[in-house]
Amino acid sequence: MGLRRLGRRGVQLIKADDPETGWLVRIVVSALLGWSLVFLTPPSLAVRAVLVASLACWGAFLVADTRWPRFARGALALATLLPATVAGVPQSASAPIFLYSMLFTFVLLPRTPMRAILALTGATIVVFLTGMWLTGRGPTAMLTQPALIAVLVLFSVHRREYRLRAEQTAMLLEQTSRTQEAQAQAAALSERARIARELHDVLAHSLGALRVQLEVAEVQLTEKGDIGGAAARIRRARRLAGDGLVGARSAVAALRTDTPPLPHALGDLVAAHRADHLATVALHTEGSPRGLPSGAEVSLLRTTREALTNAAKHAPGAPVAVTLDYRGPAVRLTVRNPAPVDSATATDDGVGGHGLIGARERLALVGGTLEAGVVDGAWRVTAEVPG
């Protein structure tokens, strides 16, 4: 069990390790440097001393990389320059191995500034050419080796920049995902608060008015013996209960994912009103329909229901015209019917006495407005919401 757990832990570490500059690569490079120092270095004591000093700088880099990154990069830069001084020595295969290993590790480090990479590359080429000139190497070698270094450094820089862009893209995607999650959560909380407010307004008003009616009916029965008055109050309470249920359903409808668009919902409402009251109701939609926030749509639907209920109560049998206008910057809903004889009572729609006042308050919560009154001999209710 211990070996199996250790093996799984090793596999996890390898997967999480950087495939180019991680600890596993550094172990392999260290082993390669040690092997080349022992088996590929010429017997020259000066060359061996330079490569041993370079290996010591490499060890300092490994030890200090996580705790003192600036010191570590300085040690790695020195470890690169040292083998460049003896890379031109004939039969010194270990010096180029040291040089390329140190230089490419330096280039591939993700936090190394570009100016430091360019400075080290230039210094390495200069030192390398100087060493080759001092050792009498020919022009072919003096041109080939620096060109090889430049090409490999360019390749490594390109690879490093690609990795950095990939990491930045991943970070940006993660930040975008977190921002979208936060926005979705905020929108959900806002929607829940709005629905809670709608339900509270409907239930608190309906239940409060229902309680008052029942209390009055109880007093009329027990203290005054007014059976007719009590019956009227009970009928009133029944209407309040029905209207409260309708209001609660319209508020809950905002939570449904299959709520139809506003023109279709108004069409269903108008059709139901025609069937219930045997009234002539015409619905007109002007302009191109567009989506509205659910709170605004529910408020317009509720305003239409209140206006239709008023029309049925105060002008029964009269034709009603409902117009939904999308042509302006705001969406406007207009309900028109012949003015009742007593227009002052037209705003009492039977919903606890607050009627269009409650509709106006709900429209205000979504930035809308409501106007009601007699215009050109007709009772007109006009609601507007931003859209």
PDB file of N, CA and C in Angstrom, residues 127-227:
ATOM      1  N   VAL A 127      31.169  36.712 -25.457  1.00  0.00           N
ATOM      2  CA  VAL A 127      32.167  35.925 -24.716  1.00  0.00           C
ATOM      3  C   VAL A 127      32.554  34.681 -25.520  1.00  0.00           C
ATOM      4  N   PHE A 128      31.556  34.041 -26.115  1.00  0.00           N
ATOM      5  CA  PHE A 128      31.816  32.837 -26.911  1.00  0.00           C
ATOM      6  C   PHE A 128      32.766  33.167 -28.088  1.00  0.00           C
ATOM      7  N   LEU A 129      32.467  34.227 -28.818  1.00  0.00           N
ATOM      8  CA  LEU A 129      33.318  34.606 -29.959  1.00  0.00           C
ATOM      9  C   LEU A 129      34.725  34.979 -29.501  1.00  0.00           C
ATOM     10  N   THR A 130      34.805  35.656 -28.358  1.00  0.00           N
ATOM     11  CA  THR A 130      36.130  36.023 -27.846  1.00  0.00           C
ATOM     12  C   THR A 130      36.942  34.776 -27.517  1.00  0.00           C
ATOM     13  N   GLY A 131      36.304  33.823 -26.833  1.00  0.00           N
ATOM     14  CA  GLY A 131      36.997  32.579 -26.503  1.00  0.00           C
ATOM     15  C   GLY A 131      37.426  31.805 -27.732  1.00  0.00           C
ATOM     16  N   MET A 132      36.558  31.769 -28.739  1.00  0.00           N
ATOM     17  CA  MET A 132      36.915  31.056 -29.975  1.00  0.00           C
ATOM     18  C   MET A 132      38.053  31.770 -30.707  1.00  0.00           C
ATOM     19  N   TRP A 133      38.052  33.080 -30.689  1.00  0.00           N
ATOM     20  CA  TRP A 133      39.137  33.818 -31.351  1.00  0.00           C
ATOM     21  C   TRP A 133      40.466  33.597 -30.652  1.00  0.00           C
ATOM     22  N   LEU A 134      40.414  33.555 -29.297  1.00  0.00           N
ATOM     23  CA  LEU A 134      41.640  33.332 -28.538  1.00  0.00           C
ATOM     24  C   LEU A 134      42.182  31.923 -28.742  1.00  0.00           C
ATOM     25  N   THR A 135      41.330  30.977 -28.981  1.00  0.00           N
ATOM     26  CA  THR A 135      41.774  29.592 -29.177  1.00  0.00           C
ATOM     27  C   THR A 135      42.080  29.291 -30.642  1.00  0.00           C
ATOM     28  N   GLY A 136      41.944  30.281 -31.492  1.00  0.00           N
ATOM     29  CA  GLY A 136      42.337  30.095 -32.875  1.00  0.00           C
ATOM     30  C   GLY A 136      41.337  29.352 -33.731  1.00  0.00           C
ATOM     31  N   ARG A 137      40.078  29.394 -33.401  1.00  0.00           N
ATOM     32  CA  ARG A 137      39.084  28.697 -34.225  1.00  0.00           C
ATOM     33  C   ARG A 137      38.866  29.458 -35.515  1.00  0.00           C
ATOM     34  N   GLY A 138      38.476  28.752 -36.540  1.00  0.00           N
ATOM     35  CA  GLY A 138      38.305  29.341 -37.851  1.00  0.00           C
ATOM     36  C   GLY A 138      37.024  30.152 -37.974  1.00  0.00           C
ATOM     37  N   PRO A 139      36.891  30.896 -39.081  1.00  0.00           N
ATOM     38  CA  PRO A 139      35.697  31.743 -39.279  1.00  0.00           C
ATOM     39  C   PRO A 139      34.407  30.949 -39.411  1.00  0.00           C
ATOM     40  N   THR A 140      34.494  29.740 -39.931  1.00  0.00           N
ATOM     41  CA  THR A 140      33.272  28.939 -40.066  1.00  0.00           C
ATOM     42  C   THR A 140      32.668  28.635 -38.704  1.00  0.00           C
ATOM     43  N   ALA A 141      33.501  28.181 -37.773  1.00  0.00           N
ATOM     44  CA  ALA A 141      33.019  27.884 -36.422  1.00  0.00           C
ATOM     45  C   ALA A 141      32.558  29.151 -35.720  1.00  0.00           C
ATOM     46  N   MET A 142      33.261  30.256 -35.958  1.00  0.00           N
ATOM     47  CA  MET A 142      32.893  31.505 -35.291  1.00  0.00           C
ATOM     48  C   MET A 142      31.572  32.068 -35.808  1.00  0.00           C
ATOM     49  N   LEU A 143      31.171  31.708 -37.006  1.00  0.00           N
ATOM     50  CA  LEU A 143      29.872  32.137 -37.528  1.00  0.00           C
ATOM     51  C   LEU A 143      28.761  31.137 -37.209  1.00  0.00           C
ATOM     52  N   THR A 144      29.109  29.858 -37.254  1.00  0.00           N
ATOM     53  CA  THR A 144      28.086  28.827 -37.078  1.00  0.00           C
ATOM     54  C   THR A 144      27.564  28.779 -35.643  1.00  0.00           C
ATOM     55  N   GLN A 145      28.471  28.750 -34.678  1.00  0.00           N
ATOM     56  CA  GLN A 145      28.041  28.585 -33.287  1.00  0.00           C
ATOM     57  C   GLN A 145      27.191  29.761 -32.783  1.00  0.00           C
ATOM     58  N   PRO A 146      27.574  31.025 -32.965  1.00  0.00           N
ATOM     59  CA  PRO A 146      26.696  32.128 -32.533  1.00  0.00           C
ATOM     60  C   PRO A 146      25.344  32.129 -33.238  1.00  0.00           C
ATOM     61  N   ALA A 147      25.352  31.777 -34.559  1.00  0.00           N
ATOM     62  CA  ALA A 147      24.085  31.713 -35.278  1.00  0.00           C
ATOM     63  C   ALA A 147      23.173  30.641 -34.679  1.00  0.00           C
ATOM     64  N   LEU A 148      23.792  29.493 -34.312  1.00  0.00           N
ATOM     65  CA  LEU A 148      23.013  28.431 -33.680  1.00  0.00           C
ATOM     66  C   LEU A 148      22.430  28.892 -32.345  1.00  0.00           C
ATOM     67  N   ILE A 149      23.234  29.602 -31.586  1.00  0.00           N
ATOM     68  CA  ILE A 149      22.736  30.126 -30.300  1.00  0.00           C
ATOM     69  C   ILE A 149      21.571  31.092 -30.528  1.00  0.00           C
ATOM     70  N   ALA A 150      21.698  31.988 -31.486  1.00  0.00           N
ATOM     71  CA  ALA A 150      20.653  32.976 -31.755  1.00  0.00           C
ATOM     72  C   ALA A 150      19.356  32.299 -32.195  1.00  0.00           C
ATOM     73  N   VAL A 151      19.483  31.294 -33.088  1.00  0.00           N
ATOM     74  CA  VAL A 151      18.286  30.602 -33.565  1.00  0.00           C
ATOM     75  C   VAL A 151      17.579  29.870 -32.424  1.00  0.00           C
ATOM     76  N   LEU A 152      18.338  29.166 -31.616  1.00  0.00           N
ATOM     77  CA  LEU A 152      17.740  28.417 -30.515  1.00  0.00           C
ATOM     78  C   LEU A 152      17.146  29.346 -29.461  1.00  0.00           C
ATOM     79  N   VAL A 153      17.777  30.490 -29.227  1.00  0.00           N
ATOM     80  CA  VAL A 153      17.212  31.453 -28.278  1.00  0.00           C
ATOM     81  C   VAL A 153      15.897  32.021 -28.810  1.00  0.00           C
ATOM     82  N   LEU A 154      15.860  32.338 -30.107  1.00  0.00           N
ATOM     83  CA  LEU A 154      14.619  32.838 -30.700  1.00  0.00           C
ATOM     84  C   LEU A 154      13.502  31.798 -30.587  1.00  0.00           C
ATOM     85  N   PHE A 155      13.847  30.543 -30.855  1.00  0.00           N
ATOM     86  CA  PHE A 155      12.859  29.478 -30.719  1.00  0.00           C
ATOM     87  C   PHE A 155      12.359  29.386 -29.274  1.00  0.00           C
ATOM     88  N   SER A 156      13.268  29.452 -28.322  1.00  0.00           N
ATOM     89  CA  SER A 156      12.876  29.362 -26.918  1.00  0.00           C
ATOM     90  C   SER A 156      12.027  30.561 -26.484  1.00  0.00           C
ATOM     91  N   VAL A 157      12.380  31.767 -26.985  1.00  0.00           N
ATOM     92  CA  VAL A 157      11.580  32.960 -26.659  1.00  0.00           C
ATOM     93  C   VAL A 157      10.169  32.823 -27.222  1.00  0.00           C
ATOM     94  N   HIS A 158      10.081  32.330 -28.456  1.00  0.00           N
ATOM     95  CA  HIS A 158       8.758  32.126 -29.046  1.00  0.00           C
ATOM     96  C   HIS A 158       7.940  31.135 -28.213  1.00  0.00           C
ATOM     97  N   ARG A 159       8.572  30.045 -27.808  1.00  0.00           N
ATOM     98  CA  ARG A 159       7.881  29.056 -26.989  1.00  0.00           C
ATOM     99  C   ARG A 159       7.442  29.650 -25.649  1.00  0.00           C
ATOM    100  N   ARG A 160       8.305  30.453 -25.048  1.00  0.00           N
ATOM    101  CA  ARG A 160       7.991  31.085 -23.766  1.00  0.00           C
ATOM    102  C   ARG A 160       6.817  32.052 -23.904  1.00  0.00           C
ATOM    103  N   GLU A 161       6.831  32.872 -24.957  1.00  0.00           N
ATOM    104  CA  GLU A 161       5.739  33.833 -25.153  1.00  0.00           C
ATOM    105  C   GLU A 161       4.417  33.109 -25.424  1.00  0.00           C
ATOM    106  N   TYR A 162       4.486  32.007 -26.146  1.00  0.00           N
ATOM    107  CA  TYR A 162       3.273  31.223 -26.393  1.00  0.00           C
ATOM    108  C   TYR A 162       2.692  30.698 -25.089  1.00  0.00           C
ATOM    109  N   ARG A 163       3.549  30.200 -24.224  1.00  0.00           N
ATOM    110  CA  ARG A 163       3.079  29.694 -22.932  1.00  0.00           C
ATOM    111  C   ARG A 163       2.496  30.810 -22.077  1.00  0.00           C
ATOM    112  N   LEU A 164       3.157  31.971 -22.091  1.00  0.00           N
ATOM    113  CA  LEU A 164       2.644  33.097 -21.306  1.00  0.00           C
ATOM    114  C   LEU A 164       1.272  33.534 -21.809  1.00  0.00           C
ATOM    115  N   ARG A 165       1.108  33.598 -23.141  1.00  0.00           N
ATOM    116  CA  ARG A 165      -0.197  33.970 -23.688  1.00  0.00           C
ATOM    117  C   ARG A 165      -1.252  32.937 -23.335  1.00  0.00           C
ATOM    118  N   ALA A 166      -0.878  31.661 -23.382  1.00  0.00           N
ATOM    119  CA  ALA A 166      -1.832  30.613 -23.025  1.00  0.00           C
ATOM    120  C   ALA A 166      -2.244  30.729 -21.555  1.00  0.00           C
ATOM    121  N   GLU A 167      -1.274  31.009 -20.684  1.00  0.00           N
ATOM    122  CA  GLU A 167      -1.602  31.174 -19.266  1.00  0.00           C
ATOM    123  C   GLU A 167      -2.474  32.397 -19.038  1.00  0.00           C
ATOM    124  N   GLN A 168      -2.162  33.502 -19.731  1.00  0.00           N
ATOM    125  CA  GLN A 168      -2.979  34.699 -19.586  1.00  0.00           C
ATOM    126  C   GLN A 168      -4.389  34.464 -20.107  1.00  0.00           C
ATOM    127  N   THR A 169      -4.500  33.730 -21.207  1.00  0.00           N
ATOM    128  CA  THR A 169      -5.830  33.413 -21.730  1.00  0.00           C
ATOM    129  C   THR A 169      -6.622  32.573 -20.746  1.00  0.00           C
ATOM    130  N   ALA A 170      -5.960  31.583 -20.154  1.00  0.00           N
ATOM    131  CA  ALA A 170      -6.636  30.748 -19.162  1.00  0.00           C
ATOM    132  C   ALA A 170      -7.083  31.579 -17.956  1.00  0.00           C
ATOM    133  N   MET A 171      -6.216  32.484 -17.501  1.00  0.00           N
ATOM    134  CA  MET A 171      -6.580  33.348 -16.379  1.00  0.00           C
ATOM    135  C   MET A 171      -7.746  34.262 -16.743  1.00  0.00           C
ATOM    136  N   LEU A 172      -7.725  34.805 -17.975  1.00  0.00           N
ATOM    137  CA  LEU A 172      -8.815  35.675 -18.409  1.00  0.00           C
ATOM    138  C   LEU A 172     -10.123  34.907 -18.494  1.00  0.00           C
ATOM    139  N   LEU A 173     -10.066  33.681 -19.011  1.00  0.00           N
ATOM    140  CA  LEU A 173     -11.275  32.863 -19.078  1.00  0.00           C
ATOM    141  C   LEU A 173     -11.806  32.556 -17.685  1.00  0.00           C
ATOM    142  N   GLU A 174     -10.900  32.275 -16.756  1.00  0.00           N
ATOM    143  CA  GLU A 174     -11.327  32.000 -15.389  1.00  0.00           C
ATOM    144  C   GLU A 174     -11.958  33.235 -14.755  1.00  0.00           C
ATOM    145  N   GLN A 175     -11.332  34.407 -14.964  1.00  0.00           N
ATOM    146  CA  GLN A 175     -11.900  35.641 -14.421  1.00  0.00           C
ATOM    147  C   GLN A 175     -13.250  35.952 -15.053  1.00  0.00           C
ATOM    148  N   THR A 176     -13.347  35.721 -16.368  1.00  0.00           N
ATOM    149  CA  THR A 176     -14.626  35.949 -17.042  1.00  0.00           C
ATOM    150  C   THR A 176     -15.697  35.019 -16.503  1.00  0.00           C
ATOM    151  N   SER A 177     -15.322  33.762 -16.279  1.00  0.00           N
ATOM    152  CA  SER A 177     -16.278  32.799 -15.741  1.00  0.00           C
ATOM    153  C   SER A 177     -16.732  33.212 -14.337  1.00  0.00           C
ATOM    154  N   ARG A 178     -15.779  33.661 -13.515  1.00  0.00           N
ATOM    155  CA  ARG A 178     -16.153  34.109 -12.172  1.00  0.00           C
ATOM    156  C   ARG A 178     -17.041  35.341 -12.222  1.00  0.00           C
ATOM    157  N   THR A 179     -16.724  36.266 -13.141  1.00  0.00           N
ATOM    158  CA  THR A 179     -17.557  37.465 -13.273  1.00  0.00           C
ATOM    159  C   THR A 179     -18.963  37.103 -13.720  1.00  0.00           C
ATOM    160  N   GLN A 180     -19.065  36.185 -14.672  1.00  0.00           N
ATOM    161  CA  GLN A 180     -20.385  35.768 -15.131  1.00  0.00           C
ATOM    162  C   GLN A 180     -21.163  35.067 -14.026  1.00  0.00           C
ATOM    163  N   GLU A 181     -20.471  34.249 -13.242  1.00  0.00           N
ATOM    164  CA  GLU A 181     -21.144  33.592 -12.122  1.00  0.00           C
ATOM    165  C   GLU A 181     -21.637  34.613 -11.106  1.00  0.00           C
ATOM    166  N   ALA A 182     -20.778  35.629 -10.821  1.00  0.00           N
ATOM    167  CA  ALA A 182     -21.190  36.666  -9.868  1.00  0.00           C
ATOM    168  C   ALA A 182     -22.376  37.461 -10.404  1.00  0.00           C
ATOM    169  N   GLN A 183     -22.346  37.784 -11.708  1.00  0.00           N
ATOM    170  CA  GLN A 183     -23.462  38.520 -12.296  1.00  0.00           C
ATOM    171  C   GLN A 183     -24.737  37.682 -12.287  1.00  0.00           C
ATOM    172  N   ALA A 184     -24.596  36.395 -12.598  1.00  0.00           N
ATOM    173  CA  ALA A 184     -25.777  35.531 -12.574  1.00  0.00           C
ATOM    174  C   ALA A 184     -26.345  35.412 -11.163  1.00  0.00           C
ATOM    175  N   GLN A 185     -25.451  35.305 -10.182  1.00  0.00           N
ATOM    176  CA  GLN A 185     -25.915  35.220  -8.801  1.00  0.00           C
ATOM    177  C   GLN A 185     -26.606  36.510  -8.372  1.00  0.00           C
ATOM    178  N   ALA A 186     -26.005  37.659  -8.763  1.00  0.00           N
ATOM    179  CA  ALA A 186     -26.629  38.936  -8.417  1.00  0.00           C
ATOM    180  C   ALA A 186     -27.988  39.086  -9.095  1.00  0.00           C
ATOM    181  N   ALA A 187     -28.068  38.656 -10.372  1.00  0.00           N
ATOM    182  CA  ALA A 187     -29.354  38.732 -11.072  1.00  0.00           C
ATOM    183  C   ALA A 187     -30.393  37.826 -10.431  1.00  0.00           C
ATOM    184  N   ALA A 188     -29.946  36.629 -10.013  1.00  0.00           N
ATOM    185  CA  ALA A 188     -30.885  35.715  -9.352  1.00  0.00           C
ATOM    186  C   ALA A 188     -31.382  36.283  -8.030  1.00  0.00           C
ATOM    187  N   LEU A 189     -30.453  36.870  -7.268  1.00  0.00           N
ATOM    188  CA  LEU A 189     -30.866  37.473  -5.997  1.00  0.00           C
ATOM    189  C   LEU A 189     -31.819  38.646  -6.223  1.00  0.00           C
ATOM    190  N   SER A 190     -31.524  39.458  -7.235  1.00  0.00           N
ATOM    191  CA  SER A 190     -32.411  40.582  -7.541  1.00  0.00           C
ATOM    192  C   SER A 190     -33.788  40.094  -7.963  1.00  0.00           C
ATOM    193  N   GLU A 191     -33.821  39.043  -8.796  1.00  0.00           N
ATOM    194  CA  GLU A 191     -35.108  38.501  -9.233  1.00  0.00           C
ATOM    195  C   GLU A 191     -35.874  37.900  -8.068  1.00  0.00           C
ATOM    196  N   ARG A 192     -35.182  37.209  -7.183  1.00  0.00           N
ATOM    197  CA  ARG A 192     -35.861  36.639  -6.014  1.00  0.00           C
ATOM    198  C   ARG A 192     -36.431  37.740  -5.125  1.00  0.00           C
ATOM    199  N   ALA A 193     -35.642  38.806  -4.967  1.00  0.00           N
ATOM    200  CA  ALA A 193     -36.131  39.921  -4.147  1.00  0.00           C
ATOM    201  C   ALA A 193     -37.361  40.552  -4.778  1.00  0.00           C
ATOM    202  N   ARG A 194     -37.343  40.693  -6.108  1.00  0.00           N
ATOM    203  CA  ARG A 194     -38.506  41.275  -6.775  1.00  0.00           C
ATOM    204  C   ARG A 194     -39.734  40.392  -6.634  1.00  0.00           C
ATOM    205  N   ILE A 195     -39.561  39.079  -6.839  1.00  0.00           N
ATOM    206  CA  ILE A 195     -40.699  38.166  -6.702  1.00  0.00           C
ATOM    207  C   ILE A 195     -41.210  38.160  -5.270  1.00  0.00           C
ATOM    208  N   ALA A 196     -40.272  38.174  -4.312  1.00  0.00           N
ATOM    209  CA  ALA A 196     -40.698  38.214  -2.905  1.00  0.00           C
ATOM    210  C   ALA A 196     -41.499  39.477  -2.621  1.00  0.00           C
ATOM    211  N   ARG A 197     -41.055  40.608  -3.199  1.00  0.00           N
ATOM    212  CA  ARG A 197     -41.785  41.855  -2.997  1.00  0.00           C
ATOM    213  C   ARG A 197     -43.171  41.772  -3.624  1.00  0.00           C
ATOM    214  N   GLU A 198     -43.242  41.190  -4.839  1.00  0.00           N
ATOM    215  CA  GLU A 198     -44.544  41.056  -5.487  1.00  0.00           C
ATOM    216  C   GLU A 198     -45.488  40.201  -4.648  1.00  0.00           C
ATOM    217  N   LEU A 199     -44.995  39.050  -4.194  1.00  0.00           N
ATOM    218  CA  LEU A 199     -45.841  38.164  -3.394  1.00  0.00           C
ATOM    219  C   LEU A 199     -46.249  38.828  -2.083  1.00  0.00           C
ATOM    220  N   HIS A 200     -45.309  39.528  -1.480  1.00  0.00           N
ATOM    221  CA  HIS A 200     -45.629  40.202  -0.227  1.00  0.00           C
ATOM    222  C   HIS A 200     -46.721  41.256  -0.442  1.00  0.00           C
ATOM    223  N   ASP A 201     -46.554  42.046  -1.519  1.00  0.00           N
ATOM    224  CA  ASP A 201     -47.548  43.080  -1.764  1.00  0.00           C
ATOM    225  C   ASP A 201     -48.932  42.490  -1.996  1.00  0.00           C
ATOM    226  N   VAL A 202     -48.969  41.422  -2.824  1.00  0.00           N
ATOM    227  CA  VAL A 202     -50.264  40.818  -3.138  1.00  0.00           C
ATOM    228  C   VAL A 202     -50.885  40.180  -1.908  1.00  0.00           C
ATOM    229  N   LEU A 203     -50.116  39.330  -1.237  1.00  0.00           N
ATOM    230  CA  LEU A 203     -50.682  38.578  -0.112  1.00  0.00           C
ATOM    231  C   LEU A 203     -50.974  39.472   1.081  1.00  0.00           C
ATOM    232  N   ALA A 204     -50.028  40.397   1.372  1.00  0.00           N
ATOM    233  CA  ALA A 204     -50.261  41.267   2.526  1.00  0.00           C
ATOM    234  C   ALA A 204     -51.508  42.109   2.313  1.00  0.00           C
ATOM    235  N   HIS A 205     -51.668  42.662   1.119  1.00  0.00           N
ATOM    236  CA  HIS A 205     -52.851  43.484   0.867  1.00  0.00           C
ATOM    237  C   HIS A 205     -54.129  42.646   0.870  1.00  0.00           C
ATOM    238  N   SER A 206     -54.115  41.541   0.116  1.00  0.00           N
ATOM    239  CA  SER A 206     -55.324  40.729  -0.003  1.00  0.00           C
ATOM    240  C   SER A 206     -55.737  40.130   1.334  1.00  0.00           C
ATOM    241  N   LEU A 207     -54.784  39.552   2.042  1.00  0.00           N
ATOM    242  CA  LEU A 207     -55.125  38.935   3.322  1.00  0.00           C
ATOM    243  C   LEU A 207     -55.537  39.978   4.352  1.00  0.00           C
ATOM    244  N   GLY A 208     -54.872  41.146   4.323  1.00  0.00           N
ATOM    245  CA  GLY A 208     -55.265  42.200   5.256  1.00  0.00           C
ATOM    246  C   GLY A 208     -56.680  42.678   4.997  1.00  0.00           C
ATOM    247  N   ALA A 209     -57.011  42.936   3.708  1.00  0.00           N
ATOM    248  CA  ALA A 209     -58.360  43.370   3.374  1.00  0.00           C
ATOM    249  C   ALA A 209     -59.375  42.269   3.667  1.00  0.00           C
ATOM    250  N   LEU A 210     -59.020  41.025   3.415  1.00  0.00           N
ATOM    251  CA  LEU A 210     -59.908  39.902   3.697  1.00  0.00           C
ATOM    252  C   LEU A 210     -60.200  39.801   5.191  1.00  0.00           C
ATOM    253  N   ARG A 211     -59.204  40.005   6.007  1.00  0.00           N
ATOM    254  CA  ARG A 211     -59.408  39.957   7.453  1.00  0.00           C
ATOM    255  C   ARG A 211     -60.361  41.055   7.909  1.00  0.00           C
ATOM    256  N   VAL A 212     -60.197  42.261   7.370  1.00  0.00           N
ATOM    257  CA  VAL A 212     -61.089  43.367   7.749  1.00  0.00           C
ATOM    258  C   VAL A 212     -62.529  43.036   7.393  1.00  0.00           C
ATOM    259  N   GLN A 213     -62.755  42.525   6.182  1.00  0.00           N
ATOM    260  CA  GLN A 213     -64.116  42.195   5.764  1.00  0.00           C
ATOM    261  C   GLN A 213     -64.731  41.118   6.648  1.00  0.00           C
ATOM    262  N   LEU A 214     -63.951  40.121   7.000  1.00  0.00           N
ATOM    263  CA  LEU A 214     -64.488  39.052   7.851  1.00  0.00           C
ATOM    264  C   LEU A 214     -64.764  39.555   9.266  1.00  0.00           C
ATOM    265  N   GLU A 215     -63.920  40.428   9.770  1.00  0.00           N
ATOM    266  CA  GLU A 215     -64.168  40.989  11.102  1.00  0.00           C
ATOM    267  C   GLU A 215     -65.457  41.804  11.118  1.00  0.00           C
ATOM    268  N   VAL A 216     -65.664  42.616  10.072  1.00  0.00           N
ATOM    269  CA  VAL A 216     -66.902  43.409   9.999  1.00  0.00           C
ATOM    270  C   VAL A 216     -68.111  42.494   9.878  1.00  0.00           C
ATOM    271  N   ALA A 217     -67.981  41.443   9.049  1.00  0.00           N
ATOM    272  CA  ALA A 217     -69.098  40.500   8.918  1.00  0.00           C
ATOM    273  C   ALA A 217     -69.407  39.830  10.246  1.00  0.00           C
ATOM    274  N   GLU A 218     -68.363  39.501  11.022  1.00  0.00           N
ATOM    275  CA  GLU A 218     -68.595  38.888  12.331  1.00  0.00           C
ATOM    276  C   GLU A 218     -69.338  39.837  13.270  1.00  0.00           C
ATOM    277  N   VAL A 219     -68.945  41.112  13.259  1.00  0.00           N
ATOM    278  CA  VAL A 219     -69.629  42.089  14.109  1.00  0.00           C
ATOM    279  C   VAL A 219     -71.081  42.247  13.677  1.00  0.00           C
ATOM    280  N   GLN A 220     -71.336  42.296  12.383  1.00  0.00           N
ATOM    281  CA  GLN A 220     -72.706  42.448  11.909  1.00  0.00           C
ATOM    282  C   GLN A 220     -73.573  41.247  12.285  1.00  0.00           C
ATOM    283  N   LEU A 221     -72.989  40.075  12.322  1.00  0.00           N
ATOM    284  CA  LEU A 221     -73.761  38.894  12.679  1.00  0.00           C
ATOM    285  C   LEU A 221     -73.987  38.777  14.181  1.00  0.00           C
ATOM    286  N   THR A 222     -72.921  38.958  14.947  1.00  0.00           N
ATOM    287  CA  THR A 222     -72.996  38.683  16.385  1.00  0.00           C
ATOM    288  C   THR A 222     -73.564  39.843  17.193  1.00  0.00           C
ATOM    289  N   GLU A 223     -73.329  41.073  16.773  1.00  0.00           N
ATOM    290  CA  GLU A 223     -73.734  42.216  17.577  1.00  0.00           C
ATOM    291  C   GLU A 223     -74.947  42.945  16.999  1.00  0.00           C
ATOM    292  N   LYS A 224     -75.041  42.992  15.682  1.00  0.00           N
ATOM    293  CA  LYS A 224     -76.126  43.758  15.086  1.00  0.00           C
ATOM    294  C   LYS A 224     -77.204  42.873  14.467  1.00  0.00           C
ATOM    295  N   GLY A 225     -76.913  41.620  14.260  1.00  0.00           N
ATOM    296  CA  GLY A 225     -77.885  40.730  13.631  1.00  0.00           C
ATOM    297  C   GLY A 225     -78.204  41.117  12.203  1.00  0.00           C
ATOM    298  N   ASP A 226     -77.301  41.803  11.556  1.00  0.00           N
ATOM    299  CA  ASP A 226     -77.509  42.259  10.176  1.00  0.00           C
ATOM    300  C   ASP A 226     -77.046  41.172   9.221  1.00  0.00           C
ATOM    301  N   ILE A 227     -77.953  40.259   8.905  1.00  0.00           N
ATOM    302  CA  ILE A 227     -77.572  39.129   8.062  1.00  0.00           C
ATOM    303  C   ILE A 227     -77.266  39.590   6.638  1.00  0.00           C
TER     304      ILE A 227
END
